[in-house]
Amino acid sequence: MSGKRKPSSGPSAGGAGRVLSRLLHYVGRGRNRWALIGVLLSALLGNIALMLAPRLIGEAIDLLLPGAWAAVVPALLRTLAGIGLLYLAGTGLSWLTALCANRVANYTVRALRTDLFRKLGRMPLRYFDSHSRGDIMSRFSNDIDAIADGLNQGIVQLVSGVITVALSLGFMLSMNPLVALVAVLVTPLCFVVGYVITRYGSRRFREQSRTLGQLNGCAEELITGQHTVKAFGYERQASERFRALNQELYECGYRAQFASALVNPTTRFVNNIAYVLVGVFGILAVLRGTLSVGGVASFLTYTAQFSRPFNDITAITMQLQQAMASARRIFAVVDGEEMTPEPADGRELCDVRGEVSFCGVSFSYSPERPLIEDFHLTVRPGTTVAIVGPTGAGKTTLVNLLMRFYETDAGQILVDGQDITSVTRESLRSHFGMVLQDTWLFAGTVRDNIAYGREAATDAEVEAAARAAHAHSFIRRLPQGYQTLLAEDGGNLSQGQRQLLTIARAMLVNPPILILDEATSSVDILTEQRIQKAFRRMMEGKTTFVIAHRLSTIRDADCILVLDKGNVVEQGTHEELLAAGGFYSRLYHSQFEGNA
């Protein structure tokens, strides 16, 4: 089994209908059902209460018209008390509707965020190589927040709006069908106007979300690389690049907001026309004796309530469209190509001795540019193999394939005779210890960072690993020693100190196979010599792969592989390769004789 990669045309969240359907699936799943029932019941009862009030207001007006106030005061007081109770109940139930809707929105975005994070854990390394961290973080923060805002507003407005429209239409038809027909006939104009404008606006909001992700990626990249930006005097170009993206975001946002702002006043204008027409036809009905004066007042209130949901929904068009655009970006990740699944009968890799074999391995990052072709290599247990070669030769790629960060296109990689695609990734990687040139530390204590691969390690074991890595002395000088809190990515330490901690982390795990990728590139010469001695002790009896650019660090390797364009062009010990006078010899002398 080779774990071949399948070409992908890229993730797609589908059309607007599919995106909405999937979002509604999140809204209605799990315990959200009870909150949705709460939204429906409270909205229904609250709107019934608010709809009964105008009817009573009309009756109160009719009671006052004859002029015999003394006779109607008791009935008028009862009517007014009833109106007050209805509005009080309607207000309380409206609050309950908003509370339940907020619960639905928060649970939905929590589920979305959880699924998105889990999905990223199953994504292949190529996804993170091809997407900026800022854009990925934008999906977690800006896009999730946009969905939360859209749901908070949309659930209340849509549910209450549908109920309001149905109830107000029912009350109007019961009072005078002809006048009700006038209000109903004007309503389709709102849909036509809203549809035309929102269709234009939806495209603008998709552009806005995409550009916002690019802007966040640019900002994250420039902030992270401030030392490089300043060292090369790139501030002006960086500012120009950010300004161009910021201007593009402004223009996308302006067009989106323009479309969103245009909908509400346009539909209000149409609704005001309906309001005037209802008033005119209501007065005619009064003259014909088919409607009372109080009934006209009630009718006008119902007309306003009938059209209000259309105005409210168009008023939140921006949030709804932005939520849809953000949902599309999140589902694009959720639908993305995952790592090759674990085999159903995947075994645990146990009792590893450290024999590694590459059998006819081929790999390329893109089909049109092959990198490694028909690669063969067998490494005996306890052997130290150094991998050297120019930039882009495929040195780190071999390690990525060995760790199954990438899958081979053809061939097999065996550990102790077992195909690595037939065992679980977790059991495979648990037998490797890695120290990379690019250090990674998380926000936590120094101790927790060293014990990242062995959380159950004792304090004595952590300290012993730090001593072996020559990190103990600087750790003692920190404010709280091993309990000192590190900033994100170890920002309050020097690059060399961060690398010493990652070396201590690998020493604590003490795995049978080691991978050292320029592990001492950021420390001084004296510390490097000490670490090399510590490494030699740690490497005893272990299979070790050393990726090196400084050839002075690999003289004692049992075997040196010289790679060029994905192929092994030379292989042997340091002395053998120098004596051969080939590619390695030229690399070696270019480093040392050129500095003489």
Coordinates of N, CA and C in Angstrom, one line a residue, residues 186-203 205 256 258-271 309-318 320-321:
V186 N -49.5 45.0 -2.5 CA -48.3 45.8 -2.6 C -47.0 45.1 -2.1
T187 N -47.2 44.0 -1.3 CA -46.1 43.3 -0.6 C -45.1 42.7 -1.6
P188 N -45.6 42.1 -2.7 CA -44.6 41.5 -3.7 C -43.6 42.4 -4.2
L189 N -43.9 43.7 -4.3 CA -42.9 44.7 -4.7 C -41.7 44.7 -3.8
C190 N -41.9 44.5 -2.5 CA -40.8 44.4 -1.5 C -39.9 43.3 -1.9
F191 N -40.5 42.1 -2.2 CA -39.7 40.9 -2.5 C -38.8 41.2 -3.8
V192 N -39.5 41.8 -4.8 CA -38.8 42.1 -6.1 C -37.6 43.0 -5.8
V193 N -37.9 44.1 -5.1 CA -36.8 45.1 -4.9 C -35.7 44.5 -4.0
G194 N -36.1 43.8 -2.9 CA -35.1 43.2 -2.1 C -34.3 42.1 -2.8
Y195 N -34.9 41.3 -3.6 CA -34.2 40.2 -4.3 C -33.1 40.8 -5.3
V196 N -33.5 41.8 -6.0 CA -32.6 42.4 -7.0 C -31.3 43.0 -6.3
I197 N -31.6 43.7 -5.2 CA -30.5 44.4 -4.5 C -29.6 43.4 -3.7
T198 N -30.3 42.5 -3.0 CA -29.5 41.5 -2.2 C -28.7 40.6 -3.1
R199 N -29.2 40.3 -4.3 CA -28.4 39.4 -5.1 C -27.1 40.1 -5.5
Y200 N -27.1 41.4 -5.8 CA -25.9 42.1 -6.0 C -25.0 42.2 -4.8
G201 N -25.7 42.4 -3.6 CA -24.9 42.5 -2.4 C -24.2 41.2 -1.9
S202 N -24.9 40.1 -2.2 CA -24.3 38.8 -1.8 C -22.9 38.6 -2.4
R203 N -22.7 38.9 -3.7 CA -21.4 38.8 -4.3 C -20.4 39.7 -3.7
F205 N -20.4 40.7 -0.6 CA -20.0 40.2 0.8 C -19.0 39.0 0.7
A256 N -20.6 46.5 -0.7 CA -21.5 45.6 0.1 C -22.4 46.4 1.0
F258 N -23.2 49.6 0.6 CA -24.1 50.4 -0.2 C -25.3 49.6 -0.6
A259 N -25.1 48.3 -1.0 CA -26.2 47.5 -1.4 C -27.1 47.2 -0.2
S260 N -26.5 46.9 0.9 CA -27.3 46.6 2.1 C -28.1 47.8 2.6
A261 N -27.4 49.0 2.5 CA -28.1 50.2 3.0 C -29.2 50.6 2.1
L262 N -29.2 50.2 0.8 CA -30.2 50.6 -0.2 C -31.5 49.8 0.0
V263 N -31.4 48.6 0.5 CA -32.6 47.8 0.6 C -33.6 48.3 1.5
N264 N -33.2 48.7 2.7 CA -34.2 49.1 3.7 C -35.0 50.3 3.4
P265 N -34.4 51.4 3.0 CA -35.2 52.6 2.6 C -36.1 52.3 1.4
T266 N -35.6 51.5 0.5 CA -36.4 51.2 -0.7 C -37.7 50.4 -0.3
T267 N -37.5 49.4 0.5 CA -38.7 48.7 0.9 C -39.6 49.5 1.8
R268 N -39.0 50.3 2.6 CA -39.9 51.2 3.5 C -40.7 52.1 2.6
F269 N -40.1 52.6 1.5 CA -40.9 53.5 0.6 C -42.1 52.7 0.1
V270 N -41.9 51.5 -0.4 CA -43.0 50.6 -0.9 C -44.0 50.4 0.2
N271 N -43.6 50.1 1.4 CA -44.5 49.9 2.5 C -45.3 51.1 2.9
P309 N -42.0 43.1 9.4 CA -41.0 42.1 9.2 C -40.1 42.2 8.0
F310 N -40.8 42.6 6.9 CA -40.0 42.8 5.6 C -38.9 43.8 5.8
N311 N -39.3 44.9 6.5 CA -38.3 46.0 6.7 C -37.2 45.5 7.7
D312 N -37.6 44.7 8.7 CA -36.6 44.2 9.7 C -35.6 43.3 9.1
I313 N -36.1 42.4 8.2 CA -35.3 41.4 7.6 C -34.3 42.1 6.6
T314 N -34.8 43.1 5.8 CA -33.9 43.8 4.9 C -32.9 44.6 5.7
A315 N -33.3 45.1 6.9 CA -32.3 45.8 7.7 C -31.1 45.0 8.2
I316 N -31.3 43.7 8.3 CA -30.2 42.8 8.7 C -29.6 42.1 7.5
T317 N -29.9 42.6 6.3 CA -29.4 41.9 5.1 C -27.9 41.8 5.2
M318 N -27.2 42.8 5.7 CA -25.8 42.8 5.8 C -25.3 41.6 6.6
L320 N -26.9 38.9 7.4 CA -27.3 37.6 6.8 C -26.4 37.2 5.7
Q321 N -26.1 38.2 4.8 CA -25.3 37.9 3.6 C -23.8 37.6 4.1

